[in-house]
CSV table of C-alpha atoms in Angstrom, one decimal:
chain,number,residue,atom,x,y,z
A,25,MET,CA,-4.8,163.2,62.7
A,26,LEU,CA,-2.3,165.5,61.0
A,27,THR,CA,-4.5,168.2,59.4
A,28,LEU,CA,-3.6,170.6,56.6
A,29,SER,CA,-3.6,173.5,59.1
A,30,ALA,CA,-1.2,171.6,61.3
A,31,ILE,CA,1.2,171.1,58.4
A,32,ALA,CA,0.9,174.7,57.5
A,33,ALA,CA,1.7,175.7,61.1
A,34,ILE,CA,4.8,173.5,61.1
A,35,LEU,CA,6.0,175.1,57.8
A,36,GLY,CA,5.0,178.6,58.8
A,37,VAL,CA,2.8,179.2,55.7
A,38,ALA,CA,-0.9,179.7,55.0
A,39,PRO,CA,-3.0,176.6,54.4
A,40,ALA,CA,-4.2,177.9,51.1
A,41,ILE,CA,-0.6,177.9,49.8
A,42,LEU,CA,-0.3,174.2,50.5
A,43,ALA,CA,-3.5,173.3,48.7
A,44,ALA,CA,-2.6,175.3,45.6
A,45,PRO,CA,-1.3,173.3,42.6
A,46,ALA,CA,2.3,173.7,41.6
A,47,PRO,CA,2.8,176.7,39.2
A,48,ALA,CA,3.1,175.8,35.5
A,49,PRO,CA,6.7,175.9,34.4
A,50,GLN,CA,7.7,178.9,32.2
A,51,VAL,CA,9.2,177.5,29.0
A,52,THR,CA,10.4,179.5,26.0
A,53,GLU,CA,10.3,177.6,22.7
A,54,PRO,CA,13.6,177.9,20.9
A,55,ALA,CA,13.7,179.5,17.5
A,56,SER,CA,15.4,176.5,16.0
A,57,PHE,CA,16.4,172.9,17.1
A,58,GLY,CA,20.1,172.8,16.4
A,59,PRO,CA,22.3,173.3,13.3
A,60,ASP,CA,21.3,171.9,9.9
A,61,VAL,CA,23.3,168.7,10.2
A,62,GLN,CA,23.3,166.4,7.2
A,63,VAL,CA,23.1,162.7,8.1
A,64,SER,CA,23.6,160.0,5.6
A,65,TYR,CA,20.6,157.7,5.3
A,66,GLN,CA,18.9,155.1,3.1
A,67,ALA,CA,15.2,155.2,2.5
A,68,GLN,CA,13.4,152.3,4.1
A,69,SER,CA,10.1,150.7,3.3
A,70,THR,CA,7.2,152.0,5.4
A,71,VAL,CA,5.3,148.7,5.1
A,72,GLY,CA,5.4,146.7,8.3
A,73,PRO,CA,5.8,142.9,8.5
A,74,ASP,CA,2.7,140.9,7.8
A,75,TYR,CA,2.5,139.3,11.3
A,76,PRO,CA,-1.1,139.1,12.5
A,77,LEU,CA,-1.9,140.5,15.9
A,78,ALA,CA,-4.1,138.6,18.3
A,79,GLU,CA,-6.2,141.8,18.5
A,80,GLU,CA,-6.2,144.6,15.9
A,81,LEU,CA,-7.2,147.8,17.7
A,82,GLY,CA,-6.2,150.5,15.2
A,83,ASP,CA,-6.5,154.2,15.9
A,84,GLY,CA,-9.3,155.9,17.7
A,85,TYR,CA,-10.0,153.0,20.2
A,86,THR,CA,-13.0,153.7,22.4
A,87,SER,CA,-14.1,152.0,25.6
A,88,ALA,CA,-15.9,148.7,25.0
A,89,THR,CA,-19.6,148.8,24.5
A,90,TYR,CA,-20.2,147.3,28.0
A,91,HIS,CA,-18.2,147.2,31.2
A,92,GLY,CA,-20.0,145.8,34.1
A,93,PRO,CA,-21.0,142.7,36.1
A,94,TYR,CA,-22.3,139.4,34.7
A,95,THR,CA,-26.1,139.2,34.8
A,96,GLY,CA,-26.7,135.8,33.3
A,97,THR,CA,-26.7,132.2,34.6
A,98,PRO,CA,-23.5,130.2,34.5
A,99,THR,CA,-23.7,127.0,32.5
A,100,THR,CA,-20.4,125.6,33.8
A,101,THR,CA,-18.9,126.0,37.3
A,102,GLY,CA,-15.5,125.2,38.8
A,103,ALA,CA,-12.0,125.1,37.6
A,104,VAL,CA,-11.1,122.8,34.7
A,105,GLU,CA,-9.9,119.3,35.8
A,106,GLY,CA,-7.7,116.6,34.4
A,107,PRO,CA,-8.8,113.1,33.6
A,108,THR,CA,-8.1,112.2,37.2
A,109,THR,CA,-6.4,113.7,40.3
A,110,LEU,CA,-3.7,111.6,41.9
A,111,ALA,CA,-3.5,113.1,45.4
A,112,ALA,CA,-5.0,115.7,47.6
A,113,SER,CA,-1.8,117.7,47.7
A,114,ILE,CA,1.9,117.5,46.7
A,115,ALA,CA,3.9,115.8,49.4
A,116,PRO,CA,7.1,117.5,50.5
A,117,LEU,CA,10.3,115.8,49.5
A,118,PRO,CA,14.0,116.2,50.5
A,119,LEU,CA,16.6,117.9,48.4
A,120,ASN,CA,17.0,116.7,44.8
A,121,PRO,CA,19.7,114.0,45.2
A,122,THR,CA,21.3,115.1,41.9
A,123,ALA,CA,21.7,118.7,43.1
A,124,THR,CA,25.3,118.3,44.4
A,125,TYR,CA,27.4,120.7,42.3
A,126,TYR,CA,29.6,122.9,44.4
A,127,ASN,CA,32.6,124.8,43.1
A,128,THR,CA,35.4,125.2,45.7
A,129,GLY,CA,38.2,126.4,43.4
A,130,GLY,CA,36.5,129.2,41.5
A,131,LYS,CA,37.3,127.6,38.1
A,132,PRO,CA,35.4,125.2,35.8
A,133,ILE,CA,35.7,121.6,36.9
A,134,ASN,CA,34.0,119.9,33.9
A,135,PRO,CA,35.1,119.7,30.2
A,136,PHE,CA,33.8,122.5,27.9
A,137,PRO,CA,31.5,121.3,25.1
A,138,ALA,CA,32.8,124.1,22.9
A,139,PRO,CA,35.1,127.1,23.3
A,140,TYR,CA,34.0,129.7,25.8
A,141,THR,CA,31.1,127.4,26.7
A,142,PRO,CA,31.1,126.1,30.3
A,143,ALA,CA,29.4,122.7,30.8
A,144,GLY,CA,25.8,122.7,31.9
A,145,GLY,CA,22.7,124.7,31.3
A,146,LEU,CA,19.3,123.8,29.7
A,147,GLY,CA,18.7,124.2,26.0
A,148,THR,CA,22.4,124.8,25.3
A,149,ASN,CA,23.2,121.6,23.3
A,150,GLY,CA,22.3,123.1,19.9
A,151,THR,CA,18.8,121.8,19.6
A,152,LEU,CA,16.5,124.0,17.5
A,153,PRO,CA,14.2,126.0,19.8
A,154,ARG,CA,10.5,125.2,19.9
A,155,TYR,CA,8.5,128.1,21.2
A,156,MET,CA,5.4,126.2,22.3
A,157,VAL,CA,4.1,125.1,25.6
A,158,ASN,CA,5.3,121.6,26.5
A,159,SER,CA,3.1,120.3,29.3
A,160,ASP,CA,-0.3,120.9,31.0
A,161,PHE,CA,1.5,123.0,33.6
A,162,ASP,CA,2.9,125.2,30.8
A,163,TYR,CA,-0.4,125.4,29.0
A,164,GLU,CA,-2.4,126.4,32.1
A,165,SER,CA,0.3,128.9,33.2
A,166,ILE,CA,0.5,130.7,29.9
A,167,ALA,CA,-3.3,130.6,29.5
A,168,LEU,CA,-3.5,132.4,32.8
A,169,GLY,CA,-0.9,134.9,31.5
A,170,LEU,CA,-3.0,135.5,28.4
A,171,TYR,CA,-6.1,136.3,30.5
A,172,GLN,CA,-3.8,138.8,32.3
A,173,GLU,CA,-2.6,140.4,29.0
A,174,TRP,CA,-6.1,140.7,27.7
A,175,ILE,CA,-7.4,142.6,30.7
A,176,GLU,CA,-4.4,145.0,30.6
A,177,LEU,CA,-5.0,145.6,26.9
A,178,ASP,CA,-8.6,146.6,27.7
A,179,LEU,CA,-7.9,148.3,31.0
A,180,PHE,CA,-5.2,150.7,29.8
A,181,HIS,CA,-7.3,151.8,26.8
A,182,ASP,CA,-10.5,152.1,28.9
A,183,GLY,CA,-9.3,154.9,31.1
A,184,LEU,CA,-8.0,156.8,28.1
A,185,ALA,CA,-11.5,156.5,26.5
A,186,ARG,CA,-13.5,157.1,29.7
A,187,PHE,CA,-11.9,160.2,31.1
A,188,SER,CA,-11.5,163.6,29.5
A,189,GLU,CA,-8.3,165.4,29.0
A,190,ALA,CA,-9.5,167.9,31.7
A,191,GLU,CA,-9.8,165.0,34.1
A,192,PHE,CA,-6.3,163.9,33.4
A,193,LEU,CA,-5.0,167.4,33.9
A,194,GLU,CA,-6.8,167.6,37.2
A,195,ALA,CA,-4.9,164.4,38.2
A,196,GLY,CA,-1.7,166.1,37.2
A,197,LEU,CA,-1.3,164.1,33.9
A,198,THR,CA,-0.7,166.0,30.7
A,199,PRO,CA,-1.3,164.6,27.1
A,200,GLU,CA,2.3,163.4,27.2
A,201,TYR,CA,1.4,161.1,30.1
A,202,MET,CA,-1.7,159.9,28.2
A,203,SER,CA,0.5,159.1,25.2
A,204,LEU,CA,2.8,157.0,27.4
A,205,ILE,CA,-0.2,155.0,28.7
A,206,GLU,CA,-1.4,154.5,25.1
A,207,PHE,CA,2.0,153.1,24.3
A,208,MET,CA,1.8,150.7,27.2
A,209,ALA,CA,-1.7,149.6,26.0
A,210,ASP,CA,-0.2,149.0,22.6
A,211,GLN,CA,2.5,146.9,24.2
A,212,GLU,CA,-0.3,144.5,25.3
A,213,THR,CA,-1.2,143.8,21.7
A,214,GLY,CA,2.3,142.3,21.3
A,215,HIS,CA,2.2,140.4,24.6
A,216,SER,CA,-1.3,138.9,23.9
A,217,THR,CA,-0.1,138.0,20.4
A,218,LEU,CA,3.0,136.3,21.7
A,219,LEU,CA,1.2,134.2,24.3
A,220,THR,CA,-1.6,133.3,21.8
A,221,ASN,CA,1.0,132.0,19.4
A,222,MET,CA,2.7,129.9,22.1
A,223,LEU,CA,-0.6,128.3,23.1
A,224,GLY,CA,-2.1,127.6,19.7
A,225,GLU,CA,-5.7,127.6,18.4
A,226,THR,CA,-7.3,127.0,21.9
A,227,ALA,CA,-5.8,130.2,23.4
A,228,PRO,CA,-8.2,132.2,25.5
A,229,LYS,CA,-9.9,135.2,23.8
A,230,GLU,CA,-10.5,138.7,25.1
A,231,CYS,CA,-13.4,139.0,27.5
A,232,VAL,CA,-15.7,141.7,28.9
A,233,TYR,CA,-14.6,143.3,32.2
A,234,ASP,CA,-16.1,145.0,35.2
A,235,TYR,CA,-13.9,147.7,36.7
A,236,PRO,CA,-13.9,149.3,40.1
A,237,TYR,CA,-12.8,153.0,39.5
A,238,ASN,CA,-14.6,156.3,39.0
A,239,THR,CA,-11.7,158.8,38.7
A,240,VAL,CA,-8.3,158.9,37.0
A,241,ARG,CA,-6.4,158.4,40.2
A,242,GLU,CA,-8.5,155.3,41.1
A,243,TRP,CA,-7.8,154.0,37.6
A,244,LEU,CA,-4.1,154.5,38.1
A,245,ASP,CA,-4.2,152.9,41.5
A,246,PHE,CA,-6.1,149.9,40.1
A,247,MET,CA,-3.6,149.6,37.3
A,248,GLN,CA,-0.6,149.5,39.6
A,249,ARG,CA,-2.3,146.7,41.6
A,250,VAL,CA,-3.2,144.7,38.4
A,251,THR,CA,0.3,144.9,37.1
A,252,ARG,CA,1.6,143.9,40.5
A,253,PHE,CA,-0.3,140.6,40.6
A,254,GLY,CA,0.4,140.2,36.8
A,255,GLU,CA,4.1,140.5,37.3
A,256,SER,CA,4.4,138.5,40.5
A,257,GLY,CA,2.2,135.8,39.1
A,258,VAL,CA,4.7,135.2,36.3
A,259,TRP,CA,7.8,135.4,38.5
A,260,GLY,CA,6.2,132.6,40.6
A,261,PHE,CA,5.9,130.1,37.8
A,262,ILE,CA,8.3,131.0,35.0
A,263,ASN,CA,11.2,128.9,36.3
A,264,HIS,CA,8.9,125.9,36.7
A,265,LEU,CA,8.0,125.8,33.0
A,266,ASP,CA,8.9,122.7,31.1
A,267,SER,CA,9.5,124.8,27.9
A,268,ARG,CA,12.6,126.9,28.5
A,269,GLU,CA,12.0,128.5,25.1
A,270,VAL,CA,8.6,129.8,26.3
A,271,ALA,CA,10.1,131.0,29.6
A,272,GLN,CA,12.7,133.0,27.6
A,273,LEU,CA,10.1,134.9,25.6
A,274,LEU,CA,7.8,135.3,28.7
A,275,ALA,CA,10.7,136.8,30.6
A,276,GLN,CA,11.2,139.4,27.9
A,277,SER,CA,7.5,140.2,28.1
A,278,ILE,CA,7.2,140.4,31.9
A,279,ALA,CA,10.3,142.7,32.2
A,280,THR,CA,8.1,145.2,30.3
A,281,GLU,CA,5.2,144.7,32.8
A,282,ALA,CA,7.6,145.5,35.6
A,283,ARG,CA,8.3,148.8,34.0
A,284,GLN,CA,4.6,149.5,33.6
A,285,GLN,CA,3.9,148.8,37.3
A,286,GLN,CA,6.7,151.2,38.2
A,287,ILE,CA,5.3,154.0,36.0
A,288,PHE,CA,1.7,153.6,37.3
A,289,ARG,CA,3.1,153.9,40.8
A,290,GLN,CA,4.9,157.1,39.8
A,291,MET,CA,1.7,158.5,38.3
A,292,SER,CA,-0.1,157.6,41.5
A,293,GLY,CA,2.4,159.5,43.6
A,294,LEU,CA,3.9,156.4,45.1
A,295,THR,CA,7.6,155.4,45.4
A,296,PRO,CA,8.5,153.7,42.2
A,297,MET,CA,10.8,151.2,43.7
A,298,ASP,CA,10.5,150.3,47.4
A,299,VAL,CA,12.0,146.8,47.6
A,300,TRP,CA,15.3,145.2,46.7
A,301,PHE,CA,13.7,142.0,45.3
A,302,GLU,CA,10.3,141.5,43.5
A,303,ASN,CA,8.1,138.7,44.9
A,304,GLY,CA,6.8,135.7,43.0
A,305,TRP,CA,3.3,134.2,43.5
A,306,PRO,CA,1.7,130.9,42.7
A,307,GLN,CA,-0.8,131.0,39.8
A,308,SER,CA,-3.8,130.5,42.1
A,309,TRP,CA,-2.9,133.8,43.9
A,310,SER,CA,-2.9,135.9,40.7
A,311,TRP,CA,-6.0,134.1,39.3
A,312,THR,CA,-7.8,134.9,42.6
A,313,MET,CA,-7.0,138.6,42.1
A,314,LEU,CA,-7.8,138.7,38.4
A,315,ALA,CA,-11.0,136.6,38.1
A,316,PRO,CA,-13.4,139.0,40.0
A,317,TYR,CA,-12.9,141.7,37.3
A,318,ILE,CA,-13.8,139.4,34.3
A,319,SER,CA,-17.6,139.4,33.8
A,320,TYR,CA,-18.2,137.7,30.4
A,321,CYS,CA,-16.1,135.6,28.1
A,322,PRO,CA,-16.8,134.2,24.7
A,323,GLU,CA,-18.7,130.9,24.2
A,324,ASN,CA,-16.3,127.9,24.4
A,325,GLN,CA,-13.7,130.0,26.1
A,326,THR,CA,-10.7,128.0,27.4
A,327,ARG,CA,-11.1,127.6,31.1
A,328,LEU,CA,-8.4,127.5,33.8
A,329,ALA,CA,-7.3,124.9,36.3
A,330,TRP,CA,-6.2,127.3,39.1
A,331,GLN,CA,-7.9,127.8,42.5
A,332,ASN,CA,-9.9,130.8,43.5
A,333,PHE,CA,-9.4,131.6,47.2
A,334,PRO,CA,-12.0,133.5,49.4
A,335,VAL,CA,-11.2,137.2,49.7
A,336,LEU,CA,-9.3,138.6,52.7
A,337,HIS,CA,-10.4,142.2,53.3
A,338,ILE,CA,-7.9,144.6,54.9
A,339,LEU,CA,-10.3,147.0,56.7
A,340,ASN,CA,-7.7,149.7,57.3
A,341,ASN,CA,-5.5,149.3,54.2
A,342,ALA,CA,-3.7,152.6,53.7
A,343,ASN,CA,-5.5,155.1,51.4
A,344,ILE,CA,-2.7,156.3,49.0
A,345,ASN,CA,-4.7,159.5,48.4
A,346,ARG,CA,-4.3,160.7,52.1
A,347,TYR,CA,-1.4,162.8,53.2
A,348,SER,CA,-1.7,161.0,56.5
A,349,PRO,CA,-2.4,157.5,55.1
A,350,ASN,CA,-2.6,155.8,58.5
A,351,ASP,CA,-5.6,158.0,59.3
A,352,THR,CA,-7.5,155.8,56.8
A,353,ALA,CA,-10.9,154.6,58.1
A,354,GLN,CA,-11.0,151.4,60.1
A,355,ASP,CA,-14.1,149.8,58.5
A,356,GLY,CA,-13.0,149.1,54.9
A,357,SER,CA,-14.9,152.1,53.5
A,358,GLU,CA,-11.9,153.8,51.8
A,359,VAL,CA,-11.8,151.4,48.9
A,360,THR,CA,-14.1,151.6,45.9
A,361,GLY,CA,-15.8,148.2,46.5
A,362,ASP,CA,-15.4,144.8,48.1
A,363,ARG,CA,-13.4,143.0,45.5
A,364,ILE,CA,-9.9,141.8,46.3
A,365,THR,CA,-7.8,144.5,44.6
A,366,ASP,CA,-10.2,147.5,44.5
A,367,PRO,CA,-8.3,150.8,44.6
A,368,SER,CA,-8.3,153.5,47.3
A,369,VAL,CA,-11.2,156.0,47.0
A,370,SER,CA,-10.1,159.5,45.8
A,371,ASN,CA,-11.7,162.9,45.8
A,372,LEU,CA,-11.7,162.9,49.6
A,373,THR,CA,-13.5,165.7,51.4
A,374,SER,CA,-10.6,166.1,53.9
A,375,GLY,CA,-7.1,164.9,54.3
A,376,SER,CA,-6.4,164.6,50.6
A,377,CYS,CA,-2.8,164.8,49.2
A,378,GLU,CA,-3.9,165.0,45.6
A,379,ASN,CA,-3.2,168.7,45.1
A,380,LEU,CA,-0.9,169.2,48.0
A,381,ASN,CA,2.3,170.9,46.9
A,382,VAL,CA,4.3,170.0,50.0
A,383,THR,CA,7.4,167.8,50.0
A,384,GLY,CA,6.8,164.7,52.1
A,385,TYR,CA,3.0,165.0,51.9
A,386,GLY,CA,1.9,165.6,48.3
A,387,CYS,CA,1.0,162.7,46.1
A,388,GLY,CA,0.9,164.1,42.6
A,389,PRO,CA,2.6,162.4,39.7
A,390,ALA,CA,6.4,162.4,40.1
A,391,ILE,CA,9.5,160.4,39.4
A,392,GLY,CA,9.8,159.9,43.2
A,393,HIS,CA,8.5,161.1,46.5
A,394,ASN,CA,10.0,161.1,50.0
A,395,LYS,CA,7.1,160.5,52.3
A,396,SER,CA,7.1,162.0,55.8
A,397,GLU,CA,4.6,159.4,56.9
A,398,PRO,CA,4.7,155.9,55.5
A,399,LEU,CA,1.7,154.0,54.2
A,400,SER,CA,2.3,151.4,56.9
A,401,PHE,CA,4.9,150.5,59.5
A,402,PRO,CA,6.1,147.6,61.7
A,403,GLY,CA,3.7,147.2,64.6
A,404,LYS,CA,0.7,148.7,62.9
A,405,LYS,CA,-2.5,147.0,63.9
A,406,VAL,CA,-4.1,145.5,60.8
A,407,LEU,CA,-7.8,144.7,60.8
A,408,PHE,CA,-9.4,141.9,58.7
A,409,SER,CA,-12.6,140.4,57.7
A,410,TRP,CA,-12.9,137.5,55.3
A,411,ASP,CA,-15.4,135.8,53.1
A,412,ALA,CA,-16.6,132.2,53.4
A,413,PRO,CA,-15.8,129.9,50.5
A,414,GLY,CA,-18.5,129.2,47.9
A,415,SER,CA,-18.8,132.6,46.1
A,416,ALA,CA,-19.3,132.6,42.3
A,417,VAL,CA,-16.5,134.7,40.6
A,418,GLY,CA,-14.8,135.2,37.3
A,419,PRO,CA,-16.0,134.8,33.8
A,420,ASN,CA,-19.8,134.2,33.6
A,421,ASN,CA,-19.7,133.7,37.4
A,422,SER,CA,-18.5,130.2,36.5
A,423,TYR,CA,-15.7,129.7,39.1
A,424,VAL,CA,-16.2,129.1,42.8
A,425,THR,CA,-14.0,130.2,45.7
A,426,SER,CA,-12.7,127.3,47.8
A,427,THR,CA,-10.3,126.4,50.5
A,428,THR,CA,-9.0,123.1,52.0
A,429,ALA,CA,-7.5,124.8,55.0
A,430,GLY,CA,-8.6,124.5,58.6
A,431,ALA,CA,-9.4,127.4,61.0
A,432,PRO,CA,-7.2,130.5,60.5
A,433,VAL,CA,-4.3,130.8,62.9
A,434,TRP,CA,-1.6,132.8,61.1
A,435,VAL,CA,-1.3,135.8,58.8
A,436,GLY,CA,1.2,135.2,56.0
A,437,TRP,CA,3.1,138.2,54.4
A,438,SER,CA,4.6,137.4,51.0
A,439,GLN,CA,7.2,139.9,49.8
A,440,GLN,CA,10.7,140.0,48.4
A,441,LEU,CA,12.5,136.7,49.2
A,442,ASN,CA,10.4,135.9,52.3
A,443,LEU,CA,7.1,134.6,53.5
A,444,THR,CA,6.8,135.8,57.1
A,445,TYR,CA,4.1,135.0,59.6
A,446,SER,CA,2.4,136.9,62.4
A,447,PRO,CA,-0.2,135.4,64.8
A,448,LEU,CA,-3.9,136.1,64.0
A,449,THR,CA,-6.2,137.2,66.9
A,450,LEU,CA,-9.8,136.3,66.2
A,451,THR,CA,-12.6,138.7,67.1
A,452,SER,CA,-15.4,136.6,65.5
A,453,ASN,CA,-15.6,133.7,63.1
A,454,SER,CA,-14.8,136.0,60.2
A,455,THR,CA,-12.9,138.9,61.7
A,456,GLY,CA,-9.6,139.4,63.4
A,457,PHE,CA,-6.4,141.4,63.5
A,458,THR,CA,-2.7,141.1,63.6
A,459,TYR,CA,0.3,143.5,64.0
A,460,GLN,CA,2.5,144.1,61.0
A,461,PRO,CA,5.8,142.3,61.7
A,462,GLU,CA,9.3,143.7,61.4
A,463,GLY,CA,12.0,141.9,59.5
A,464,PHE,CA,14.8,142.4,57.1
A,465,VAL,CA,16.0,140.7,54.0
A,466,TYR,CA,19.6,142.0,54.0
A,467,GLY,CA,20.9,145.0,55.8
A,468,SER,CA,18.2,147.8,56.1
A,469,ASP,CA,15.9,146.2,53.5
A,470,GLY,CA,12.6,145.8,55.3
A,471,ILE,CA,10.7,142.7,54.2
A,472,ILE,CA,7.2,144.2,54.1
A,473,ASN,CA,7.0,147.0,51.6
A,474,GLY,CA,5.1,147.8,48.4
A,475,THR,CA,1.9,146.3,47.1
A,476,MET,CA,2.0,142.7,48.3
A,477,ALA,CA,0.1,139.5,48.9
A,478,ILE,CA,-1.2,138.7,52.4
A,479,MET,CA,-3.2,135.7,53.5
A,480,LEU,CA,-4.7,133.8,56.5
A,481,THR,CA,-3.4,130.3,57.0
A,482,ASP,CA,-3.9,127.4,59.3
A,483,LEU,CA,-0.2,126.6,59.5
A,484,ASP,CA,3.1,128.6,59.6
A,485,LEU,CA,4.6,126.4,56.9
A,486,PHE,CA,8.2,127.2,55.9
A,487,VAL,CA,8.3,127.9,52.2
A,488,THR,CA,10.8,129.7,49.9
A,489,PRO,CA,10.5,131.5,46.6
A,490,PHE,CA,10.8,128.3,44.5
A,491,ASN,CA,8.1,126.3,46.4
A,492,THR,CA,5.6,128.9,47.6
A,493,SER,CA,2.7,126.9,46.1
A,494,MET,CA,3.2,124.3,48.8
A,495,LEU,CA,1.3,126.8,51.1
A,496,ASN,CA,-1.9,126.7,48.9
A,497,PRO,CA,-3.6,123.9,50.8
A,498,HIS,CA,-3.3,125.9,54.0
A,499,ILE,CA,-4.7,129.2,52.8
A,500,VAL,CA,-8.0,130.3,54.3
A,501,ALA,CA,-8.3,133.6,52.5
A,502,LEU,CA,-6.1,135.9,50.3
A,503,GLY,CA,-5.8,139.7,50.1
A,504,LEU,CA,-3.7,142.5,48.8
A,505,TYR,CA,-1.9,144.7,51.3
A,506,VAL,CA,-0.6,148.3,50.7
A,507,ALA,CA,2.6,148.9,52.5
A,508,GLY,CA,5.5,151.3,52.2
């Protein structure tokens, strides 16, 4: 293990210097802020548009009266179902026989319907847009997205209400950072309003949540994980939506979520961008990761059709709060709990990078960090345990984890444009290990990086970004891996 004393010896300084926080910058406030420039203007009304929000928070938001687990008895169990189910799974088919276009000359080959308007495209024929879901697939996908927006709305506000300004400063975050997080929370009022309007009167409502953090850094880490599965969950279904109008507005919303995830990574001391391509996930993956943190929902709440997989626990997932993250304990004890996306524990008694002012080892908030030791690496032995199906999860403990897969044989790594497999070695009926595989998308872009989905499967099925959901019947358990 690389100790603080060892780092100090390498750099030729005293250990106390490394542990000291960075000195406060010396700033002299200017006497004035520029010349008295006169700019022409026209007074505008200060009254905003009368568009109702799905949730009116107002100023002075405080944490919800209760955050914690469900303590009642569920009156309904299982995912919502249709009038009938036509098959056990979707059968694979060959290429779409109408997908034959190929341009060999580099110029348009079909008549233009109007000037500067090449032939083709969807929703380009002048039809008036209808910004409403247009199928059961659309409805269930956007309803899932709304569950996501609701938890983010509460989650972002909760830490601001729960932790003091002194605790934020201890984590390296000034009131300006807190103001940015407040703005991101306010963004969620717009996102939840948009999705509510596209669903109609049966749109899911805000729930009560059960969070896994005790410190500011654990809150930040949890938020970067939540926004990861929120963003990837949308990229996975957005291009399958029947309503292209809904997809258009959803894309403009999820682009904001991507920025939020990057910012929370920066505040956590992680590299803000560590991949060339973001990864898309099927809805059941993101619902599996979201549901355990919802404890209560209102009576008659709209339920979801998506599957909840058993949890795959990564016992030696890298602790982002260590300066030597691969020295993380091997028994799963360095996460705050046993739920699927629980954050790394902070306030370590040794090996902490939280207040370490050393390039390559510190993990305080920053635009970017160059790490001397990666969070993980190709060839790393990764240890697993996994739950059996049948656990009650989600709102009012009313959903049940399930799998249709056989015995686990493979570990699937879903990141960027790839789903890569490595063999699973069993050590018991519910434990095993693999070695992190090496692979590249293009050039030097390593496939496995960032916060990503990982799963046990009974088959190394070949899937691509547009049909990843074909793997669902073969998933034994699902987890969240921290790489980089």
